[in-house]
XYZ file of C-alpha atoms in Angstrom:
783
model
C 22.680 34.158 -32.282
C 21.775 30.736 -30.947
C 22.889 29.127 -34.223
C 26.258 30.804 -33.967
C 26.852 29.686 -30.421
C 25.747 26.147 -31.155
C 28.206 25.959 -34.036
C 31.000 27.409 -31.939
C 30.352 24.957 -29.104
C 30.780 21.902 -31.354
C 32.507 18.966 -29.684
C 34.335 16.259 -31.635
C 32.523 13.314 -30.089
C 28.832 14.018 -29.881
C 28.245 10.357 -29.064
C 30.218 10.691 -25.816
C 29.157 13.917 -24.158
C 31.670 15.962 -22.156
C 30.699 16.792 -18.580
C 32.377 19.839 -17.037
C 33.159 20.797 -13.434
C 34.639 23.808 -11.651
C 36.744 23.655 -8.477
C 35.252 25.606 -5.581
C 38.363 25.300 -3.403
C 42.114 24.943 -3.943
C 43.271 21.394 -4.627
C 46.808 19.983 -4.239
C 47.744 17.048 -6.438
C 51.325 15.947 -5.971
C 53.513 18.996 -6.568
C 50.755 20.819 -8.445
C 48.244 23.274 -7.049
C 44.998 23.701 -8.944
C 43.352 26.900 -7.765
C 39.674 27.365 -7.041
C 38.065 28.366 -10.317
C 40.044 25.863 -12.398
C 37.925 23.737 -14.709
C 38.076 20.047 -15.533
C 36.013 17.477 -17.382
C 35.338 13.795 -17.999
C 33.438 11.882 -20.654
C 29.876 10.765 -20.054
C 30.624 7.032 -20.123
C 33.252 7.507 -17.387
C 30.806 9.649 -15.411
C 28.201 6.877 -15.585
C 30.772 4.363 -14.355
C 31.577 6.561 -11.361
C 27.988 7.138 -10.259
C 27.297 3.407 -10.529
C 30.010 2.897 -7.900
C 28.577 5.047 -5.149
C 31.166 3.782 -2.661
C 33.876 6.139 -3.946
C 33.992 9.918 -4.256
C 37.472 9.990 -5.839
C 37.030 10.437 -9.596
C 39.557 10.932 -12.393
C 39.273 14.234 -14.259
C 41.165 15.925 -17.084
C 42.254 19.473 -16.263
C 41.220 21.953 -18.941
C 44.228 24.202 -18.398
C 46.947 21.669 -19.254
C 45.270 18.352 -20.142
C 46.734 16.553 -17.113
C 44.774 13.718 -15.470
C 44.006 14.284 -11.778
C 42.141 12.218 -9.175
C 39.898 14.494 -7.094
C 37.121 14.322 -4.534
C 33.971 15.065 -6.508
C 32.594 16.825 -3.391
C 35.065 19.683 -3.995
C 33.635 20.341 -7.475
C 30.466 21.847 -8.882
C 28.989 20.589 -12.190
C 28.528 22.896 -15.175
C 26.349 22.473 -18.201
C 28.128 22.677 -21.555
C 26.888 26.175 -22.374
C 28.013 27.621 -19.041
C 31.436 26.024 -19.514
C 31.914 27.646 -22.932
C 31.316 31.114 -21.480
C 33.399 30.583 -18.324
C 36.383 29.167 -20.236
C 36.864 32.555 -21.900
C 37.914 34.018 -18.521
C 41.619 33.325 -17.998
C 41.844 34.457 -14.351
C 40.577 31.510 -12.276
C 39.549 33.618 -9.269
C 37.525 35.935 -11.503
C 36.039 32.878 -13.210
C 34.918 31.451 -9.844
C 33.409 34.787 -8.831
C 31.453 34.897 -12.079
C 30.221 31.357 -11.487
C 29.089 32.250 -7.972
C 27.559 35.579 -9.066
C 25.068 34.035 -11.462
C 23.471 37.315 -12.508
C 26.219 38.301 -14.969
C 26.653 34.764 -16.334
C 22.921 34.380 -16.876
C 22.777 37.762 -18.629
C 25.668 36.739 -20.906
C 23.973 33.509 -21.921
C 20.800 35.453 -22.821
C 22.623 38.234 -24.695
C 21.970 38.884 -28.406
C 23.721 40.659 -31.243
C 22.742 44.326 -31.415
C 22.277 44.552 -27.646
C 23.727 47.576 -25.853
C 26.308 47.018 -23.120
C 28.851 48.930 -21.065
C 32.498 47.926 -21.452
C 35.042 48.015 -18.625
C 38.263 49.161 -20.332
C 41.252 50.278 -18.239
C 38.977 51.183 -15.308
C 36.816 53.361 -17.554
C 33.282 52.573 -18.676
C 32.247 53.043 -22.309
C 29.007 52.250 -24.163
C 29.162 49.604 -26.889
C 27.056 47.347 -29.111
C 27.400 43.545 -29.275
C 28.242 42.605 -32.874
C 29.393 39.009 -32.450
C 28.996 36.154 -29.926
C 31.046 33.017 -30.451
C 34.522 31.548 -30.846
C 37.654 32.972 -32.357
C 40.157 30.291 -31.400
C 41.287 28.277 -34.392
C 41.904 25.186 -32.253
C 39.827 23.989 -29.296
C 40.913 23.426 -25.710
C 41.822 19.882 -24.496
C 38.153 18.981 -23.991
C 37.245 20.112 -27.502
C 35.447 23.191 -26.197
C 35.670 26.603 -27.870
C 35.424 29.486 -25.376
C 32.767 32.038 -26.274
C 33.815 35.676 -26.577
C 31.905 38.853 -27.286
C 32.857 41.100 -30.190
C 31.746 44.659 -29.420
C 31.807 48.010 -31.231
C 32.801 50.895 -28.947
C 30.795 54.136 -29.042
C 30.969 57.648 -27.613
C 34.245 58.391 -25.835
C 35.268 54.789 -26.462
C 35.740 55.323 -30.194
C 39.391 54.916 -31.118
C 40.237 53.030 -27.921
C 39.626 49.583 -29.319
C 42.106 47.099 -30.778
C 40.684 46.232 -34.187
C 37.998 46.794 -36.825
C 36.194 43.530 -36.080
C 39.038 41.267 -37.229
C 41.028 38.775 -35.156
C 44.032 36.788 -36.420
C 43.150 37.613 -40.011
C 39.513 36.536 -39.768
C 36.742 39.142 -39.932
C 33.885 38.513 -37.482
C 32.101 41.885 -37.841
C 32.716 45.316 -39.329
C 33.318 48.597 -37.545
C 35.618 51.652 -37.724
C 39.358 51.062 -37.108
C 40.257 50.806 -33.390
C 36.605 50.648 -32.397
C 36.333 46.866 -32.053
C 37.143 44.632 -29.082
C 36.872 40.907 -28.315
C 36.188 40.300 -24.619
C 34.993 37.619 -22.180
C 31.595 38.319 -20.649
C 33.003 39.455 -17.299
C 34.293 42.648 -18.945
C 30.773 43.665 -19.942
C 27.842 45.130 -18.059
C 24.590 43.843 -19.539
C 21.836 46.417 -19.312
C 18.117 45.696 -18.949
C 16.106 46.285 -22.119
C 14.703 49.563 -20.783
C 18.217 50.922 -20.326
C 19.444 49.684 -23.711
C 17.203 52.180 -25.493
C 18.516 55.047 -23.353
C 22.158 54.164 -23.969
C 21.620 53.706 -27.722
C 19.760 56.991 -28.020
C 22.413 58.929 -26.136
C 25.234 57.234 -28.032
C 23.671 58.263 -31.331
C 23.307 61.836 -30.098
C 26.922 61.688 -28.848
C 25.980 63.283 -25.547
C 29.236 63.109 -23.658
C 27.495 63.868 -20.388
C 26.487 60.227 -19.967
C 30.151 59.237 -19.624
C 32.180 59.516 -16.423
C 33.837 62.909 -16.215
C 37.557 63.143 -15.549
C 39.316 64.543 -12.516
C 39.831 68.274 -13.009
C 36.853 68.762 -15.367
C 34.607 71.755 -14.825
C 31.058 70.551 -14.408
C 27.608 72.013 -13.905
C 25.023 70.750 -11.423
C 22.226 71.806 -9.108
C 22.959 72.540 -5.463
C 20.056 73.408 -3.166
C 17.880 74.341 -6.167
C 20.621 76.664 -7.499
C 22.448 75.909 -10.744
C 26.196 76.119 -10.157
C 29.603 75.067 -11.425
C 32.386 73.156 -9.752
C 35.576 71.152 -10.225
C 35.425 67.343 -10.362
C 37.921 66.015 -7.813
C 37.149 62.303 -8.135
C 34.908 59.939 -10.086
C 34.096 56.728 -8.255
C 31.559 53.941 -8.122
C 29.311 53.536 -5.072
C 27.460 50.224 -5.268
C 25.963 50.197 -8.755
C 25.988 53.999 -9.098
C 28.680 56.339 -10.414
C 29.354 59.375 -8.213
C 31.391 62.568 -8.679
C 33.143 64.335 -5.779
C 32.846 68.054 -6.641
C 34.203 71.223 -5.105
C 31.616 73.985 -5.847
C 33.234 77.171 -7.206
C 31.251 79.588 -5.063
C 32.175 77.783 -1.836
C 35.686 79.148 -2.351
C 37.368 76.437 -0.330
C 38.825 73.100 -1.304
C 37.699 71.783 2.080
C 34.054 71.772 0.951
C 33.119 68.761 -1.180
C 29.848 67.508 -2.574
C 29.139 63.921 -3.675
C 26.750 64.091 -6.621
C 25.364 61.304 -8.853
C 27.115 61.251 -12.230
C 23.810 61.580 -14.086
C 23.206 64.889 -12.308
C 26.364 66.661 -13.597
C 27.499 67.651 -17.078
C 30.952 68.552 -18.441
C 32.135 72.102 -19.247
C 32.148 71.485 -23.011
C 28.369 71.153 -22.952
C 27.757 74.122 -20.644
C 28.057 76.607 -23.523
C 25.512 74.780 -25.675
C 22.368 75.835 -23.861
C 23.179 76.756 -20.320
C 20.033 78.729 -19.672
C 17.435 76.389 -21.102
C 17.633 72.808 -22.394
C 20.747 71.716 -20.522
C 19.497 73.049 -17.206
C 16.183 71.309 -17.820
C 18.117 68.116 -18.456
C 19.975 68.521 -15.141
C 16.770 69.357 -13.305
C 15.221 66.207 -14.685
C 18.221 64.128 -13.639
C 18.272 65.725 -10.211
C 14.582 64.945 -9.814
C 15.177 61.326 -10.827
C 18.075 61.040 -8.384
C 16.008 62.521 -5.560
C 13.119 60.206 -6.362
C 15.431 57.171 -6.341
C 16.835 58.260 -2.981
C 13.348 58.734 -1.568
C 12.283 55.333 -2.872
C 15.329 53.723 -1.308
C 14.869 55.343 2.100
C 11.114 54.791 1.977
C 11.773 51.052 1.765
C 13.829 51.162 4.954
C 12.090 50.899 8.289
C 12.745 49.773 11.841
C 14.216 46.226 11.784
C 15.525 46.642 8.217
C 18.968 45.068 7.749
C 21.265 47.690 6.215
C 24.857 48.425 5.319
C 26.602 51.752 5.852
C 29.664 52.765 3.827
C 32.312 54.397 6.001
C 35.556 56.088 4.988
C 38.135 54.420 2.718
C 35.613 51.982 1.321
C 34.947 50.264 4.633
C 31.379 49.174 5.289
C 29.466 47.996 8.358
C 26.187 46.117 8.572
C 23.450 46.228 11.153
C 19.744 46.550 11.899
C 17.781 49.810 12.138
C 16.330 50.108 15.661
C 15.074 53.707 15.587
C 14.167 56.340 12.966
C 13.499 60.011 13.703
C 15.100 63.435 14.205
C 17.831 64.036 16.742
C 18.101 67.380 18.611
C 19.435 70.182 16.360
C 19.040 68.085 13.220
C 16.377 68.455 10.557
C 17.337 65.402 8.519
C 15.775 62.042 9.246
C 18.249 59.910 11.207
C 18.553 56.179 11.859
C 19.780 54.487 14.996
C 21.478 51.280 13.881
C 22.497 48.285 15.986
C 25.682 47.050 14.303
C 26.577 43.392 13.861
C 30.039 44.085 15.314
C 31.518 46.369 17.985
C 32.261 49.253 15.642
C 29.763 51.710 17.067
C 29.945 54.523 19.622
C 27.360 53.719 22.293
C 24.691 51.324 23.543
C 21.778 53.252 22.019
C 22.250 56.612 23.772
C 22.912 59.933 22.044
C 23.953 62.995 24.062
C 22.451 61.600 27.253
C 19.140 60.538 25.668
C 18.332 56.848 25.102
C 16.700 55.989 21.760
C 17.091 52.185 21.850
C 19.071 49.559 23.757
C 21.844 47.315 22.449
C 25.220 45.974 23.660
C 27.999 48.573 24.218
C 29.825 49.863 21.105
C 27.131 48.485 18.798
C 25.018 51.650 18.241
C 25.599 54.116 15.419
C 23.462 57.141 14.530
C 23.608 58.149 10.850
C 21.482 59.913 8.258
C 18.791 57.576 6.974
C 19.898 58.265 3.395
C 23.333 56.875 4.305
C 21.756 53.470 4.917
C 21.426 51.018 2.062
C 19.649 47.659 2.085
C 22.229 45.002 2.960
C 23.520 43.784 -0.413
C 23.787 40.236 0.888
C 20.001 40.084 0.942
C 19.400 41.596 -2.473
C 18.542 39.269 -5.313
C 20.926 40.693 -7.918
C 24.289 41.275 -6.286
C 23.675 39.751 -2.895
C 23.697 36.052 -2.222
C 25.871 34.410 -4.859
C 24.767 30.829 -5.174
C 26.686 27.842 -6.442
C 24.064 26.050 -8.527
C 21.904 27.065 -11.440
C 18.852 25.819 -9.567
C 19.324 28.606 -7.047
C 20.113 31.580 -9.239
C 16.993 33.474 -8.192
C 17.396 34.305 -4.502
C 14.299 36.470 -4.395
C 12.167 33.849 -6.092
C 8.498 33.791 -5.094
C 7.379 31.675 -2.187
C 6.855 27.983 -2.927
C 3.120 27.530 -2.402
C 2.867 23.840 -3.288
C 3.273 21.691 -0.189
C 5.821 18.896 -0.208
C 6.346 15.760 1.893
C 9.558 15.294 3.894
C 12.581 13.857 2.123
C 13.566 10.239 2.782
C 16.158 7.710 1.635
C 17.731 8.325 -1.811
C 15.464 11.301 -2.504
C 16.841 13.052 0.592
C 20.398 12.425 -0.597
C 19.716 13.679 -4.121
C 17.979 16.874 -2.976
C 19.937 17.821 0.138
C 23.499 16.555 -0.203
C 26.231 19.014 -1.215
C 27.527 22.551 -0.835
C 25.002 25.384 -0.823
C 22.399 22.951 0.474
C 20.209 23.168 3.541
C 19.528 26.550 5.189
C 21.998 29.388 4.693
C 23.243 30.954 7.901
C 23.773 34.628 8.637
C 24.542 36.684 11.744
C 24.226 34.158 14.611
C 21.341 32.262 13.004
C 22.844 28.758 13.413
C 20.552 27.872 16.354
C 17.491 28.511 14.182
C 18.970 27.002 11.006
C 19.877 23.735 12.746
C 16.512 23.493 14.521
C 14.451 24.105 11.363
C 16.523 21.694 9.271
C 16.147 19.001 11.945
C 12.393 19.441 12.366
C 11.329 19.619 8.729
C 13.851 18.173 6.257
C 13.175 14.445 6.721
C 10.116 14.179 8.971
C 6.546 15.468 9.109
C 6.110 14.996 12.862
C 5.582 18.742 13.429
C 3.979 19.677 10.124
C 0.968 20.783 12.140
C 3.019 23.961 12.725
C 2.644 24.657 9.013
C -1.078 24.050 8.596
C -2.796 24.470 11.981
C -4.762 27.751 12.102
C -2.368 30.175 13.860
C -3.186 32.607 16.615
C -4.832 35.839 15.405
C -2.506 38.180 13.474
C 0.293 35.599 13.323
C -0.566 34.041 9.972
C 2.336 35.786 8.232
C 4.876 33.962 10.396
C 3.305 30.629 9.487
C 3.371 31.576 5.792
C 7.079 32.410 5.942
C 7.805 29.169 7.761
C 5.799 27.048 5.320
C 6.200 28.813 1.952
C 9.662 30.382 2.236
C 11.512 27.830 4.371
C 10.005 24.332 4.573
C 8.628 23.994 1.027
C 11.798 25.366 -0.653
C 13.929 23.111 1.565
C 11.963 20.004 0.587
C 11.663 20.884 -3.095
C 14.945 22.636 -3.926
C 17.158 21.557 -1.037
C 18.146 25.152 -0.278
C 16.810 28.097 1.740
C 18.498 31.490 1.341
C 19.475 33.468 4.440
C 16.964 36.166 3.529
C 14.031 33.831 4.197
C 15.249 33.041 7.709
C 15.940 36.736 8.272
C 12.311 37.461 7.308
C 11.217 35.018 10.007
C 13.570 36.619 12.545
C 12.186 40.075 11.704
C 8.664 38.853 12.358
C 9.629 37.336 15.706
C 11.225 40.657 16.646
C 8.225 42.680 15.520
C 5.968 40.580 17.741
C 7.796 42.174 20.636
C 8.992 38.879 22.063
C 12.661 39.846 21.869
C 14.431 42.830 20.353
C 17.507 40.754 19.566
C 16.118 37.859 17.511
C 17.503 39.403 14.332
C 21.136 39.643 15.413
C 21.811 37.813 18.662
C 22.647 34.196 19.383
C 19.825 32.251 21.052
C 19.233 28.726 22.289
C 17.130 26.376 20.136
C 14.641 25.747 22.945
C 14.006 29.504 23.296
C 13.132 29.712 19.608
C 11.012 26.526 19.640
C 9.058 27.535 22.742
C 8.365 30.965 21.280
C 7.188 29.889 17.853
C 5.228 26.816 19.026
C 3.547 28.357 22.033
C 3.291 32.129 21.767
C 3.155 32.479 17.983
C 1.434 29.408 16.536
C -0.458 28.299 19.633
C 0.549 24.673 19.168
C -0.696 22.204 21.770
C 2.161 21.297 24.193
C 4.123 18.286 23.004
C 4.557 16.812 26.487
C 2.172 16.288 29.390
C 3.925 15.234 32.593
C 2.859 14.419 36.130
C 5.012 14.286 39.219
C 3.504 12.195 42.039
C 0.083 13.583 42.804
C 0.936 17.113 41.763
C -0.909 18.983 39.041
C -0.244 17.974 35.444
C 2.534 19.944 33.732
C 2.851 20.812 30.035
C 5.934 21.708 28.015
C 7.480 21.595 24.550
C 11.021 20.468 25.429
C 12.202 18.338 28.332
C 15.445 19.207 30.123
C 17.191 16.177 31.671
C 18.146 16.793 35.304
C 20.030 14.212 37.312
C 22.811 13.739 39.808
C 26.165 12.575 38.580
C 26.090 8.781 38.286
C 29.496 7.197 38.846
C 28.455 3.965 37.131
C 27.420 5.821 33.965
C 30.649 6.614 32.123
C 29.260 6.641 28.578
C 25.450 6.574 28.973
C 22.906 6.231 26.214
C 19.840 8.455 25.932
C 17.542 5.704 27.279
C 19.519 5.597 30.528
C 19.552 9.383 30.914
C 15.800 9.698 30.419
C 15.022 6.928 32.912
C 17.381 8.368 35.544
C 15.903 11.844 35.086
C 12.281 10.690 35.290
C 13.031 8.630 38.392
C 14.925 11.481 40.075
C 12.017 13.885 39.510
C 9.289 11.255 40.087
C 7.833 11.979 36.663
C 5.533 10.082 34.350
C 4.218 10.819 30.849
C 0.466 11.367 30.934
C 0.139 10.379 27.272
C 2.290 9.139 24.420
C 3.919 12.181 22.754
C 4.085 12.527 18.999
C 7.379 14.390 19.361
C 9.742 14.134 22.339
C 12.480 16.815 22.367
C 15.166 16.160 24.985
C 17.829 18.573 26.226
C 20.954 16.877 27.493
C 22.385 17.310 31.023
C 24.727 20.160 30.316
C 24.812 23.699 31.648
C 25.470 26.562 29.304
C 27.632 25.972 26.298
C 30.724 24.826 28.185
C 29.987 22.321 30.953
C 28.924 18.821 29.939
C 28.062 16.185 32.534
C 29.208 13.400 30.194
C 32.053 13.558 27.697
C 30.168 11.191 25.369
C 26.515 10.184 25.006
C 25.361 7.281 22.835
C 22.284 8.042 20.713
C 19.495 5.547 21.371
C 17.966 4.981 17.943
C 14.787 3.866 19.725
C 13.528 5.284 23.004
C 11.311 2.838 24.923
C 8.835 4.904 26.952
C 6.570 2.028 28.032
C 7.683 2.233 31.663
C 7.552 6.036 31.665
C 3.816 6.182 30.953
C 1.315 6.968 33.686
C -1.309 4.256 34.370
C -0.148 2.166 31.453
C 0.290 -1.640 31.638
C 3.875 -2.596 32.415
C 5.824 -5.812 32.350
C 7.519 -7.535 35.277
C 11.193 -7.249 34.398
C 11.897 -10.670 35.933
C 9.172 -12.982 34.543
C 7.404 -10.814 31.944
C 3.962 -10.964 33.574
C 1.959 -7.792 34.149
C 3.701 -5.697 36.821
C 1.886 -4.584 39.945
C 4.704 -2.926 41.943
C 7.466 -0.459 41.061
C 10.650 0.028 43.094
C 12.811 3.096 42.486
C 15.462 1.855 44.932
C 15.972 -1.312 42.874
C 16.659 0.872 39.827
C 19.801 2.111 41.550
C 20.797 -1.310 42.875
C 24.102 -2.407 41.329
C 22.943 -6.026 41.299
C 20.495 -5.206 38.508
C 21.015 -4.045 34.939
C 21.917 -0.422 34.245
C 18.834 0.247 32.131
C 15.138 -0.180 32.635
C 12.902 0.873 35.493
C 12.330 -1.988 37.949
C 8.761 -3.206 38.302
C 7.538 -6.614 39.427
C 4.514 -8.851 39.616
C 3.523 -9.643 43.200
C 5.448 -12.928 43.421
C 8.693 -11.580 41.883
C 8.459 -8.493 44.082
C 8.314 -10.631 47.245
C 11.219 -12.748 46.076
C 13.413 -9.769 45.049
C 12.806 -7.998 48.347
C 13.405 -11.037 50.502
C 17.120 -10.221 50.298
C 18.255 -8.490 53.478
C 19.814 -5.588 51.518
C 16.464 -4.820 49.852
C 14.028 -5.358 52.702
C 13.927 -1.607 53.429
C 12.942 -0.701 49.849
C 9.653 1.151 49.509
C 7.604 -0.019 46.508
C 4.822 1.828 44.715
C 1.620 0.104 43.673
C 0.812 0.329 39.986
C -2.609 0.670 38.396
C -3.493 -2.202 36.083
C -6.045 -1.867 33.263
C -8.764 -4.520 33.487
C -7.764 -6.217 30.240
C -4.267 -6.782 31.699
C -5.087 -8.689 34.868
C -2.698 -10.845 36.887
C -1.503 -13.828 34.857
C -1.972 -12.163 31.495
C 1.317 -13.593 30.252
C 0.023 -17.117 30.792
C -3.164 -16.187 28.926
C -1.102 -15.061 25.929
C -1.698 -11.315 26.511
C 1.554 -9.370 26.168
C 2.169 -5.832 27.366
C 2.674 -3.666 24.232
C 5.942 -1.744 24.015
C 5.722 1.952 23.134
C 8.858 3.137 21.349
C 9.870 6.437 19.815
C 12.222 6.793 16.849
C 15.224 9.132 16.810
C 15.091 11.494 13.822
C 17.549 14.318 14.603
C 20.250 15.522 17.004
C 21.347 19.127 17.540
C 24.960 19.587 18.641
C 26.910 22.576 19.875
C 30.610 23.345 20.004
C 32.089 26.773 20.812
C 28.673 28.466 20.502
C 27.983 27.052 17.030
C 25.009 24.752 16.401
C 24.952 21.985 13.794
C 22.607 19.049 13.321
C 22.537 15.364 12.426
C 19.423 14.019 10.692
C 18.391 10.381 10.223
C 17.153 10.191 6.637
C 16.580 6.437 6.305
C 16.085 3.189 8.286
C 19.681 1.917 8.205
C 22.233 2.766 10.885
C 24.399 4.390 8.206
C 21.608 6.717 7.019
C 22.804 9.911 8.692
C 23.453 13.346 7.208
C 25.320 16.243 8.820
C 24.196 19.856 8.321
C 26.163 23.041 9.015
C 24.587 26.337 7.932
C 27.973 28.084 8.081
C 30.305 25.304 6.938
C 32.263 27.636 4.655
C 32.343 31.275 3.661
C 32.859 33.250 0.475
C 34.421 36.686 0.954
C 35.112 38.621 4.125
C 32.814 41.039 5.938
C 30.617 41.533 2.885
C 30.667 37.863 1.912
C 28.191 35.137 2.670
C 28.054 31.719 4.320
C 27.975 28.463 2.369
C 25.686 25.894 4.039
C 26.677 22.281 3.466
C 25.021 18.883 3.908
C 27.286 15.823 3.957
C 26.575 12.134 4.479
C 28.195 10.595 7.558
C 27.821 6.787 7.430
C 30.800 6.510 9.801
C 28.340 7.133 12.651
C 27.188 3.498 12.369
C 30.653 2.218 13.290
C 30.495 3.905 16.691
C 26.858 3.005 17.326
C 27.819 -0.678 17.061
C 30.984 -0.339 19.144
C 31.028 -1.845 22.682
C 30.607 0.796 25.378
C 34.044 0.098 26.870
C 35.718 0.590 23.490
C 33.751 3.750 22.787
C 34.773 5.163 26.166
C 38.423 4.701 25.211
C 38.050 6.429 21.835
C 39.815 9.793 21.704
C 37.466 12.388 20.123
C 40.239 13.676 17.850
C 40.716 10.167 16.427
C 37.055 9.547 15.587
C 36.274 9.400 11.866
C 34.522 12.153 9.951
C 32.066 14.177 12.018
C 31.148 11.312 14.393
C 32.928 13.070 17.249
C 30.418 15.909 17.118
C 27.420 13.559 17.379
C 28.776 11.600 20.346
C 30.618 14.391 22.190
C 28.665 17.609 21.493
C 25.010 16.508 21.689
C 22.733 19.285 22.929
C 19.223 18.184 21.959
C 17.730 14.855 20.822
C 14.493 14.697 18.832
C 12.258 11.595 18.834
C 9.001 10.934 17.009
C 6.085 8.537 17.270
C 4.819 7.845 13.766
C 1.481 6.509 15.068
C 0.672 9.516 17.221
C 1.694 12.201 14.704
C -1.453 11.381 12.739
C -3.622 12.632 15.600
C -1.686 15.759 16.590
């Protein structure tokens, strides 16, 4: 089989390889519209020229559908290897082609398929068994790129015999042999590839010509078991529920067309077979099938428990998703029931049923259903759930990554993290957690102690999920599926800290405080002291300050100094990580319309009992004056401390004679006159590594991945979406070098900039900042 495909995928110029791409979004070029799913290509030597000029993202491609040359943003495309392209090109419908690219399970199965393998064929909305007899080309001339699409030649069996189009011949060329009108040539999306264990079953039943394995038709008389009694009925409808075929049956003895039963297809048999052996073998066959169906149902429901994320199919094909909050029996019911908190307001109550409360949730979010009606949420299943956009991520339920990895920096960070379906995938109000985790672990190791420090008793599983299912995959593969974050949210919920961590929107600081303090027992990041009061400890610092008329567009350095002075605070020790919450209240009110990120935060003058420098002459300071800090005669930034002589001179002015100064403690090695002795006060500075931003209740983050001012990347866990209610979010990481332009802009000019006119995503960094994260590379070694 491999030899055949290799021959069929021959390209005219093997010396200049063809590189293929697929559009993941619609693209307008002049008067033309190229739909998502269209394919294009370029030659390898042109590709190498493009990547050598990293300044441009606009590349020239040849469209496979008509051979036209189009200039496109390479960010809107996804690369394909040559083998994938050959299979996808056989699908003429571009939307179906894109779906098959995103749903990698079917494409991967097609590329592994072999001649002689059993498959199911979708033909005119009916499913028939078949055998693969040929895999390869049947076009006599290639497409513009030189590619030959790969098709499957199949031989229909069972009820499918006589419904084909040929006897294995296409356009006068014979590719395989079969009976007349039993052969078909199809693209892979028209086939269902069965696991090896199922191939044997299908082949065996096809050879025996047991028609009962095929979907029955509406109006057929069928036999089945109902409450341990063998009975007959009329098939009213045959439909597919998930991956299973079901038959809606009206039992004959019920005597009313208002009574219907939904029975798995494998558990019914058509009337023609009823006369064969109704009393013995056939009934044994149905009993066996019924037993298998019951066992499958029990296995499915056994896997569901409180806090399981599920989907429930309602009428007319509608489905809702939610989280199981309660399992048990309701009054007057013998079946096991589930109380589900829905993701949307499509329920009936807030957790009450007939006056009795079983759990608590927001109004119209509770639904009580039979447990067997709940299915694991397909978006978190490895096969048909999260459809990923890169071959590297085809296995959503891949095992945890146990090998530890360093943070990503510089070009390595760009290569691993940049692009669509990169970062941490969001789901159901998870953006606060996605943005926080990406910020803390993608490009820095400042809090890696969270991953390796012995956790509190019984909380090791949370640390394992954080390390092996989130941080290591992020650093090695550049992607974390939503299921991994949901696993973490389940664990936080099970610890009893909050019943709504799985579904509800939270603030980043609530999550960080919980996991650092109450789960992992991490030592507090900050130790503060106010005056002579007792030392305080915390993990995040909220900036509080009065509105300052002279601060129109402040930087973070100014805000921290004003806040510390207002609260009479000092840092007891140098922090390894300093997490700052901006002066805003809730998600709406912001004290400042713009805040300038300080790439370095100088904390020298914020440290308790640390040597400080006279801001006038540079000698060791002995006095501090908070009133001078607010004096308009002095600079806007920097706390004001003096040596004795400069203090006397500064306060000789009549407007400053009433100022009250505070005496500073001076370490012995930094005595008066140290500057003249060549001893300089060391400056302690922290480095900005990430910023969390919020707009309309949605969190995103900016991460500094390198030393240059342009080295910023922007992460959004829900940047795009595929599908509607049952779809999934597409996380995206983009580079944003435009940030540097505004960092270098004079404050007056930046104040005049209209947010809507700012380039790229810079507006979100300067206007929507919620939390700044700083690190001290020296101190992280000791924490």
